[in-house]
Coordinates of C-alpha atoms and ligand atoms in Angstrom, one line a residue:
M540 CA 11.1 27.1 18.1
K541 CA 7.9 25.6 16.8
Y542 CA 6.1 22.9 18.9
I543 CA 3.6 20.4 17.7
L544 CA 1.4 18.6 20.2
S545 CA 0.3 15.1 19.1
L546 CA -2.6 13.7 21.0
D547 CA -2.5 9.9 20.5
E548 CA -5.6 8.5 22.0
G549 CA -5.2 4.7 21.9
T550 CA -7.4 1.7 23.0
T551 CA -5.9 1.4 26.5
S552 CA -4.2 4.7 27.1
A553 CA -4.0 8.4 26.1
R554 CA -0.7 9.8 25.2
A555 CA 0.5 13.3 24.4
I556 CA 3.9 13.9 22.7
I557 CA 5.4 17.2 21.9
F558 CA 7.5 17.3 18.7
G559 CA 10.0 20.0 17.8
E560 CA 10.4 21.3 14.3
S561 CA 13.1 18.8 13.4
G562 CA 10.7 16.0 14.3
E563 CA 12.4 15.2 17.6
I564 CA 10.4 14.1 20.6
L565 CA 10.7 16.8 23.4
S566 CA 8.2 15.6 25.9
T567 CA 5.8 12.7 26.5
A568 CA 3.1 11.9 29.0
Q569 CA 0.8 8.8 29.1
K570 CA -2.1 7.6 31.2
E571 CA -4.2 4.4 31.0
F572 CA -7.9 4.5 31.3
T573 CA -10.5 2.0 32.3
Q574 CA -11.6 -0.9 30.2
F575 CA -15.1 -2.2 30.9
Y576 CA -16.2 -5.7 29.9
P577 CA -19.9 -5.8 31.0
K578 CA -20.6 -9.1 29.2
A579 CA -18.7 -11.7 27.3
G580 CA -17.4 -10.2 24.1
W581 CA -18.5 -6.7 25.0
V582 CA -15.9 -3.8 25.4
E583 CA -16.8 -0.3 26.6
H584 CA -15.0 2.9 27.5
D585 CA -16.1 6.0 29.3
A586 CA -15.8 8.9 26.8
E587 CA -15.6 11.5 29.5
E588 CA -12.7 9.7 31.2
I589 CA -10.9 9.5 27.8
F590 CA -11.3 13.3 27.3
N591 CA -10.1 14.0 30.8
C592 CA -7.2 11.6 30.5
Q593 CA -6.2 13.1 27.1
T594 CA -6.2 16.7 28.4
E595 CA -4.4 15.7 31.6
V596 CA -1.5 14.1 29.7
A597 CA -1.4 17.1 27.3
R598 CA -1.1 19.5 30.1
K599 CA 1.6 17.3 31.7
A600 CA 3.6 17.2 28.5
I601 CA 3.4 21.0 28.1
S602 CA 4.4 21.7 31.7
E603 CA 7.2 19.2 31.8
L604 CA 8.7 20.9 28.8
G605 CA 8.5 24.2 30.6
I606 CA 6.5 25.9 27.8
S607 CA 3.0 27.3 27.8
A608 CA 0.0 26.3 25.7
G609 CA 0.4 29.5 23.7
D610 CA 3.8 28.3 22.4
I611 CA 2.2 25.3 20.6
T612 CA 1.8 25.9 16.9
A613 CA -0.6 23.1 16.2
I614 CA -2.4 20.1 17.6
G615 CA -2.6 16.8 15.7
I616 CA -5.1 14.1 16.8
T617 CA -4.8 10.4 16.2
N618 CA -7.2 7.9 17.7
Q619 CA -8.4 4.4 18.2
R620 CA -10.7 3.9 15.2
E621 CA -14.3 2.7 14.9
T622 CA -15.2 3.2 18.5
V623 CA -18.6 4.9 18.8
V624 CA -19.6 7.8 21.1
V625 CA -23.1 9.3 21.1
W626 CA -23.7 12.5 23.1
D627 CA -26.3 15.1 23.9
K628 CA -25.6 18.2 21.9
F629 CA -26.9 20.5 24.6
T630 CA -25.4 19.0 27.8
G631 CA -22.3 17.5 26.1
K632 CA -22.8 14.3 28.1
P633 CA -22.5 10.9 26.4
I634 CA -25.9 9.0 26.5
C635 CA -24.2 5.7 27.1
P636 CA -20.7 4.1 27.4
A637 CA -18.6 4.3 24.2
V638 CA -18.8 1.0 22.2
V639 CA -15.2 0.0 21.5
W640 CA -14.0 -1.3 18.2
Q641 CA -13.3 -4.7 19.8
C642 CA -16.9 -5.1 21.0
R643 CA -18.7 -8.0 19.4
R644 CA -22.3 -7.1 20.5
T645 CA -23.5 -6.7 16.9
S646 CA -22.2 -10.2 15.7
D647 CA -25.7 -11.6 15.2
F648 CA -26.9 -8.5 13.3
C649 CA -23.8 -8.7 11.1
D650 CA -24.5 -12.4 10.4
R651 CA -28.0 -11.5 9.4
L652 CA -26.7 -8.9 6.9
K653 CA -24.3 -11.5 5.5
N654 CA -27.1 -14.1 5.2
D655 CA -29.2 -11.5 3.4
G656 CA -26.4 -11.2 0.8
M657 CA -25.4 -7.6 1.7
E658 CA -21.6 -8.2 1.4
D659 CA -21.2 -6.7 -2.0
F660 CA -23.5 -3.8 -1.2
F661 CA -21.2 -2.7 1.7
R662 CA -17.9 -3.6 0.0
E663 CA -18.7 -1.5 -3.1
K664 CA -19.8 1.5 -1.2
T665 CA -17.5 1.5 1.9
G666 CA -14.6 -0.8 0.9
L667 CA -15.3 -2.8 4.1
L668 CA -16.5 -6.2 5.1
I669 CA -19.5 -6.8 7.2
D670 CA -18.1 -7.2 10.7
P671 CA -19.0 -5.9 14.2
Y672 CA -15.5 -4.2 14.2
F673 CA -16.7 -1.2 12.2
S674 CA -18.8 1.6 13.7
G675 CA -22.1 1.5 11.7
T676 CA -23.8 -1.5 13.4
K677 CA -22.6 -0.2 16.8
L678 CA -24.3 3.1 16.2
K679 CA -27.5 1.3 15.1
W680 CA -27.3 -0.8 18.3
I681 CA -27.2 2.3 20.4
L682 CA -30.2 3.9 18.6
D683 CA -32.1 0.6 18.9
N684 CA -31.3 -0.1 22.6
V685 CA -30.7 3.1 24.6
P686 CA -34.1 4.4 25.6
Y687 CA -35.4 7.2 23.4
A688 CA -32.1 7.5 21.5
R689 CA -33.5 7.2 18.0
H690 CA -36.3 9.6 18.8
R691 CA -33.9 12.1 20.3
A692 CA -31.5 11.7 17.4
E693 CA -34.3 12.4 14.9
K694 CA -35.2 15.6 16.8
G695 CA -31.6 16.7 16.3
E696 CA -30.6 16.4 20.0
L697 CA -27.9 13.8 19.7
L698 CA -24.5 13.7 18.0
F699 CA -22.4 10.7 16.8
G700 CA -18.7 10.6 16.5
T701 CA -15.7 8.3 16.6
I702 CA -13.2 9.3 19.3
D703 CA -11.6 12.0 17.1
S704 CA -14.9 13.8 16.6
W705 CA -15.7 13.5 20.3
L706 CA -12.2 15.0 21.3
V707 CA -12.5 17.8 18.7
W708 CA -16.0 18.7 19.9
K709 CA -14.9 18.8 23.5
L710 CA -11.7 20.7 22.7
T711 CA -13.5 23.3 20.7
G712 CA -16.1 23.8 23.4
G713 CA -18.8 22.2 21.2
K714 CA -18.1 24.4 18.2
S715 CA -16.8 21.9 15.7
H716 CA -18.5 18.6 15.0
I717 CA -16.1 17.1 12.4
T718 CA -14.2 13.9 11.5
D719 CA -11.6 13.3 8.8
F720 CA -11.7 11.1 5.8
S721 CA -9.6 8.4 7.3
N722 CA -11.9 8.0 10.3
A723 CA -15.1 8.3 8.3
S724 CA -13.9 5.5 6.1
R725 CA -14.0 3.1 9.1
T726 CA -17.6 3.7 10.0
M727 CA -19.3 1.5 7.3
L728 CA -21.5 4.5 6.7
F729 CA -19.3 6.5 4.4
N730 CA -19.1 6.1 0.7
I731 CA -15.4 6.1 -0.1
H732 CA -16.0 6.9 -3.8
T733 CA -18.5 9.7 -3.6
L734 CA -16.9 10.9 -0.3
C735 CA -20.3 11.4 1.3
W736 CA -22.3 9.7 4.1
D737 CA -24.2 7.1 2.2
K738 CA -27.9 7.7 2.2
E739 CA -28.9 4.1 1.4
I740 CA -26.8 2.8 4.3
L741 CA -28.2 5.4 6.7
K742 CA -31.7 4.4 5.6
L743 CA -31.0 0.7 6.1
F744 CA -29.7 1.3 9.6
D745 CA -32.3 4.0 10.3
I746 CA -29.6 6.6 11.3
P747 CA -30.5 10.3 11.0
E748 CA -27.9 12.1 9.0
S749 CA -28.1 15.2 11.2
M750 CA -26.3 13.4 14.0
L751 CA -23.2 12.7 11.8
P752 CA -20.1 14.9 11.8
E753 CA -18.9 16.9 8.8
V754 CA -16.1 15.1 7.0
T755 CA -12.9 17.2 6.5
D756 CA -9.3 16.8 5.2
S757 CA -6.8 15.0 7.5
S758 CA -4.5 18.0 7.5
G759 CA -5.1 21.8 7.4
Q760 CA -6.6 24.4 9.6
L761 CA -9.4 22.1 10.8
A762 CA -10.7 23.7 14.1
V763 CA -9.5 25.8 17.0
C764 CA -9.2 24.5 20.5
H765 CA -11.2 26.7 23.0
K766 CA -9.0 28.8 25.2
N767 CA -10.6 27.4 28.4
V768 CA -9.1 23.9 27.7
F769 CA -5.4 24.6 27.8
G770 CA -5.5 28.4 28.6
S771 CA -4.8 29.5 25.1
K772 CA -6.4 29.0 21.7
I773 CA -4.5 26.4 19.7
P774 CA -5.2 25.4 16.1
I775 CA -6.1 21.7 15.5
C776 CA -4.3 21.0 12.2
A777 CA -4.6 17.2 11.8
I778 CA -7.0 14.3 12.5
A779 CA -6.2 10.7 11.4
G780 CA -7.1 7.2 12.5
D781 CA -4.2 5.6 14.3
Q782 CA -3.3 3.1 11.5
Q783 CA -3.4 5.7 8.8
S784 CA -1.5 8.1 11.0
A785 CA 1.2 5.4 11.4
L786 CA 1.3 5.0 7.6
F787 CA 1.9 8.7 7.3
G788 CA 4.5 8.7 10.1
Q789 CA 6.3 5.9 8.3
C790 CA 6.6 8.2 5.3
C791 CA 4.7 5.7 3.1
F792 CA 3.7 8.5 0.8
E793 CA 4.1 6.6 -2.5
K794 CA 1.9 4.0 -4.0
G795 CA 3.1 0.5 -3.1
N796 CA 4.7 1.6 0.3
V797 CA 3.7 -0.8 3.1
K798 CA 3.9 -0.5 6.9
N799 CA 3.0 -3.1 9.5
T800 CA 2.3 -2.1 13.1
Y801 CA 3.1 -4.8 15.7
G802 CA 1.0 -3.5 18.6
T803 CA -1.7 -5.3 20.6
G804 CA -3.0 -6.3 17.2
G805 CA -1.2 -6.2 13.9
F806 CA -2.2 -3.7 11.2
M807 CA -0.7 -3.7 7.7
L808 CA -1.5 -0.9 5.3
M809 CA -0.4 -0.3 1.8
N810 CA -0.7 3.1 0.1
T811 CA -2.6 2.5 -3.2
G812 CA -2.4 6.1 -4.4
D813 CA -5.5 7.8 -5.8
K814 CA -7.1 4.4 -6.6
A815 CA -9.5 2.6 -4.3
S816 CA -8.3 -1.0 -5.0
E817 CA -10.9 -3.6 -4.2
S818 CA -9.5 -6.7 -2.4
K819 CA -10.3 -10.2 -3.6
N820 CA -8.4 -11.7 -0.7
G821 CA -10.0 -10.6 2.6
L822 CA -8.5 -7.1 2.9
V823 CA -10.4 -3.9 3.2
T824 CA -10.2 -0.8 1.2
T825 CA -9.9 2.4 3.2
I826 CA -9.0 6.0 3.0
A827 CA -5.4 6.7 4.1
W828 CA -5.8 10.5 4.2
G829 CA -7.3 13.5 2.5
I830 CA -5.0 16.5 1.9
D831 CA -6.0 19.6 0.0
G832 CA -9.1 17.7 -1.1
R833 CA -7.1 14.9 -2.7
I834 CA -7.7 11.4 -1.4
T835 CA -5.1 8.7 -0.9
Y836 CA -6.4 5.2 -0.5
A837 CA -5.0 2.2 1.2
L838 CA -5.5 -1.6 1.4
E839 CA -5.6 -2.8 5.0
G840 CA -5.3 -6.2 6.7
S841 CA -5.9 -6.4 10.4
V842 CA -4.8 -9.2 12.7
F843 CA -6.6 -9.1 16.0
V844 CA -3.9 -10.7 18.2
A845 CA -0.2 -9.8 17.7
G846 CA 1.7 -8.4 20.8
A847 CA -1.4 -9.5 22.8
L848 CA -0.1 -13.1 22.4
I849 CA 3.0 -12.1 24.3
Q850 CA 0.9 -10.4 27.0
W851 CA -1.0 -13.7 27.3
L852 CA 2.3 -15.7 27.7
R853 CA 3.2 -13.2 30.5
D854 CA -0.1 -12.7 32.3
E855 CA -2.1 -15.9 31.8
L856 CA 0.6 -18.5 31.4
G857 CA 3.2 -16.8 33.4
L858 CA 5.9 -18.1 31.0
V859 CA 7.8 -14.8 31.0
K860 CA 8.1 -11.8 33.3
T861 CA 8.5 -9.2 30.6
A862 CA 7.7 -9.1 26.8
A863 CA 11.3 -8.1 26.1
E864 CA 12.8 -11.3 27.5
T865 CA 11.0 -13.4 24.8
E866 CA 13.7 -12.3 22.4
S867 CA 16.7 -14.0 24.2
I868 CA 14.5 -17.0 25.1
A869 CA 13.5 -17.5 21.5
R870 CA 17.1 -17.4 20.5
S871 CA 18.1 -20.0 23.0
V872 CA 16.6 -22.8 20.9
P873 CA 17.3 -23.5 17.2
D874 CA 13.6 -23.6 16.2
S875 CA 10.1 -24.1 17.6
N876 CA 10.6 -27.9 17.5
G877 CA 7.4 -28.3 15.4
V878 CA 5.2 -26.2 17.7
Y879 CA 2.8 -23.7 16.2
I880 CA 0.5 -21.3 18.1
V881 CA -2.6 -19.9 16.3
P882 CA -3.7 -17.0 18.5
A883 CA -7.4 -17.0 17.3
F884 CA -8.5 -15.8 20.7
T885 CA -11.4 -13.7 19.2
G886 CA -11.6 -15.5 15.9
L887 CA -9.3 -14.8 13.0
G888 CA -9.1 -11.4 11.2
A889 CA -7.5 -10.8 7.8
P890 CA -7.3 -12.7 5.5
Y891 CA -9.5 -15.5 7.0
W892 CA -12.3 -13.5 8.8
D893 CA -13.6 -16.4 10.8
H894 CA -15.1 -15.2 14.1
N895 CA -15.8 -18.7 15.2
A896 CA -12.1 -19.9 15.1
R897 CA -10.5 -20.3 18.5
G898 CA -6.8 -20.4 19.5
A899 CA -4.7 -23.5 19.6
I900 CA -1.2 -24.8 20.4
L901 CA -0.3 -27.6 18.0
G902 CA 2.5 -30.0 17.2
I903 CA 3.6 -30.5 20.8
T904 CA 5.9 -33.5 21.3
R905 CA 7.5 -34.8 24.5
G906 CA 10.7 -32.8 23.7
A907 CA 8.9 -29.4 23.3
N908 CA 9.8 -27.0 26.0
K909 CA 9.0 -23.5 27.3
A910 CA 11.5 -21.8 25.0
N911 CA 9.9 -23.6 21.9
I912 CA 6.5 -22.3 22.9
I913 CA 7.8 -18.8 23.4
R914 CA 9.5 -18.9 20.1
A915 CA 6.4 -20.3 18.4
A916 CA 4.4 -17.3 19.8
L917 CA 6.8 -14.8 18.2
E918 CA 6.8 -16.8 15.0
A919 CA 3.0 -16.8 15.0
I920 CA 3.0 -13.0 14.9
A921 CA 5.3 -13.1 11.9
Y922 CA 3.2 -15.9 10.1
Q923 CA 0.0 -13.9 10.5
T924 CA 1.7 -10.8 9.0
T925 CA 2.9 -13.0 6.2
D926 CA -0.6 -14.2 5.3
V927 CA -1.8 -10.5 5.1
L928 CA 1.2 -9.5 3.0
K929 CA 0.6 -12.4 0.6
A930 CA -3.1 -11.3 0.3
M931 CA -1.8 -7.8 -0.5
E932 CA 0.6 -9.1 -3.2
Q933 CA -2.2 -11.0 -4.8
D934 CA -4.5 -8.0 -4.8
C935 CA -2.0 -5.7 -6.3
G936 CA -0.2 -8.2 -8.5
V937 CA 3.3 -7.2 -7.5
E938 CA 5.8 -8.8 -5.2
L939 CA 6.6 -6.4 -2.3
K940 CA 10.2 -5.8 -1.6
E941 CA 10.1 -4.0 1.7
I942 CA 7.8 -3.4 4.7
K943 CA 8.3 -0.8 7.4
A944 CA 7.8 -2.0 10.9
D945 CA 6.6 -0.2 14.0
G946 CA 4.7 -0.7 17.3
G947 CA 5.9 -2.1 20.6
A948 CA 6.7 -5.7 19.4
S949 CA 8.8 -4.3 16.5
E950 CA 11.5 -3.7 19.2
N951 CA 12.0 -7.5 19.2
N952 CA 14.9 -8.2 16.9
F953 CA 14.3 -11.9 16.8
L954 CA 10.7 -11.2 15.6
M955 CA 12.0 -8.8 12.9
E956 CA 14.6 -11.3 11.7
F957 CA 12.2 -14.1 11.5
Q958 CA 9.7 -11.8 9.8
A959 CA 12.2 -11.0 7.1
D960 CA 13.0 -14.7 6.7
I961 CA 9.5 -15.9 6.4
L962 CA 8.3 -13.0 4.2
N963 CA 11.4 -13.2 2.0
C964 CA 11.5 -9.4 1.9
V965 CA 13.4 -6.6 3.8
V966 CA 11.9 -5.4 7.0
S967 CA 13.0 -2.0 8.1
R968 CA 12.5 -0.1 11.3
P969 CA 12.6 3.7 11.6
K970 CA 14.5 5.8 14.1
C971 CA 11.2 6.7 15.8
V972 CA 8.8 3.8 16.4
E973 CA 6.2 6.2 17.8
T974 CA 5.0 6.5 14.2
T975 CA 1.3 6.9 15.1
A976 CA 1.9 10.0 17.1
M977 CA 4.5 11.1 14.6
G978 CA 2.1 10.8 11.7
A979 CA -0.4 13.1 13.4
A980 CA 2.5 15.5 14.1
F981 CA 3.6 15.4 10.5
L982 CA 0.0 16.0 9.2
A983 CA -0.4 18.9 11.7
G984 CA 3.0 20.4 10.8
L985 CA 2.1 20.3 7.1
G986 CA -1.3 21.8 7.9
A987 CA 0.3 24.6 9.9
G988 CA 3.1 25.2 7.4
V989 CA 5.9 24.0 9.8
W990 CA 7.0 21.5 7.1
R991 CA 6.3 21.9 3.4
S992 CA 7.0 18.7 1.6
A993 CA 7.1 14.9 1.8
D994 CA 10.8 15.0 1.2
E995 CA 11.4 17.1 4.2
L996 CA 9.4 14.6 6.3
K997 CA 11.3 11.6 4.9
K998 CA 14.6 13.0 6.2
I999 CA 13.1 13.2 9.7
N1000 CA 12.1 9.6 10.1
E1001 CA 14.5 7.5 8.0
P1002 CA 14.7 3.8 8.6
V1003 CA 17.7 2.9 10.8
I1004 CA 17.8 -0.8 10.8
S1005 CA 17.0 -3.2 8.0
F1006 CA 16.5 -6.9 8.5
E1007 CA 17.3 -9.1 5.4
P1008 CA 15.9 -12.6 4.7
K1009 CA 18.5 -15.3 5.3
I1010 CA 16.8 -18.7 5.1
T1011 CA 16.4 -20.9 2.1
E1012 CA 13.2 -21.2 0.0
S1013 CA 12.7 -24.8 0.9
C1014 CA 13.0 -24.1 4.6
R1015 CA 10.5 -21.2 4.2
E1016 CA 8.0 -23.4 2.4
R1017 CA 8.3 -26.1 5.1
L1018 CA 7.6 -23.7 7.9
L1019 CA 4.7 -22.0 6.1
C1020 CA 3.1 -25.3 5.2
G1021 CA 3.1 -26.3 8.9
W1022 CA 1.6 -22.9 9.8
H1023 CA -1.2 -23.2 7.3
K1024 CA -2.1 -26.7 8.5
A1025 CA -2.3 -25.3 12.0
V1026 CA -4.6 -22.4 10.9
S1027 CA -6.9 -24.8 9.1
K1028 CA -7.3 -26.9 12.3
T1029 CA -8.5 -23.9 14.3
M1030 CA -11.2 -23.2 11.6
E1031 CA -12.6 -26.8 11.6
R1032 CA -16.2 -27.2 12.7
D1033 CA -17.5 -30.1 14.7
Ligands
ADP1466 P1 -0.7 -0.7 21.5 O1 -0.4 0.7 20.9 O2 -1.6 -1.5 20.6 O3 -1.3 -0.6 22.9 P2 2.1 -1.0 21.5 O4 2.6 -0.6 20.2 O5 2.5 -0.2 22.7 O6 0.6 -1.5 21.5 O7 2.8 -2.5 21.8 C1 2.5 -3.2 22.9 C2 2.5 -4.7 22.6 O8 3.7 -5.1 22.1 C3 2.1 -5.5 23.8 O9 1.1 -6.4 23.4 C4 3.4 -6.3 24.2 O10 3.1 -7.6 24.6 C5 4.2 -6.3 22.9 N1 5.6 -6.1 23.1 C6 6.2 -5.0 23.6 N2 7.6 -5.2 23.6 C7 7.8 -6.4 23.1 C8 9.0 -7.2 22.8 N3 10.2 -6.7 23.1 N4 8.8 -8.4 22.2 C9 7.6 -8.8 21.9 N5 6.5 -8.2 22.2 C10 6.6 -7.0 22.7

């Protein structure tokens, strides 16, 4: 029996899942770690805590299965993307808290770059928009603000990495300082066409190249875990950013294949093959993965608040006790009774990119009740996804026929049905919705020779449920028209 250990390091928790050679989940362990909010709009993590949490859950998954570390054929790593860690090369200690992807501390600097007309410069090189979301301005912030950081980086004493690099560096006992193409493409420092760190951008941000990791394929014999960590040397055979990993786990291997993850946020990716398609509609161009030196690109649209809206109904409004009960409550009413919720809690992401927009509940009449509001929340998740899909269709000039869904909120059948209705396309959900961890396992298994072809992988994670559109075109148009009016209200300026 061959075992693959997938390390799924998310934004709020670290997970370890052991897959067998038929792709079945054999053992899982998960642990949450601390979120730090030192100022309004700032989000930080403790990188040491993340590493400890990740290794602890890995050990737990191994021991619960009753195997030893030496039985593991390969490790695959998938991670929260864009988050920045800077550490001392000699002591291995981070020099400051990790600056998390959600952190908005570089908003003003990003506004300045935009006012200076730098949007095209970054888009052409990195495929990205100028936004605090990506790593580059966060790294610059650390070098500008942590005492002596830039000086020490110039002397070659400091290393930078996204969470994948940090984990690999720690797992290999400081031997390998690497990242993969998918993670590098989220830093705003990597040229996705020449496949190199971009010297002009590094100069603009005053970032010494010596602190950046070497960029590798996403699958293959990438590094070896030091025997002191788990008691045995284990090859690390995959690294991929969480969304790209989910795209792989959903078997979106062909150009035009689309997946949407309904997690805390919503992330839609479309495989665009060997072409880096530029978006004219507020999406970003990114690298899906690099295998055998061949790059596959993707178009991506990120929605900041998806399942988090349901958490808000539960934790802040107290309208529900569990996320799951929203499904039956939404079904208890025929419609949202004209209520729309625009969850622009931290501004709007794709395709609007308005960080000043704020959330709103609109269209409330005397007859609107709790169930209408809950239904409107689930509908909002579907509407946001629809806006991203429409942008993708416009960018690629074809009408998409199917999207593959995953993530916690994809378990909600009402949401999936409404999504199919409002998109007017088939929404399918695979057997295993742990597609992020599965993608890393697939990439690692391919790298280690456990699996040999895409076809073999497709058989492992076939879609089991498909939701078909059922409403009329006029009904769809009416609902979408109301949604777009609501969105425009949240973007109005005084
Ligand atoms: P992440 O990996 O981003 O932490 P998950 O994929 O685990 O997120 O999904 C968790 C999110 O999904 C939460 O925001 C939760 O509110 C939402 N969620 C989970 N189950 C349901 C459900 N049955 N209906 C609606 N939302 C759900």
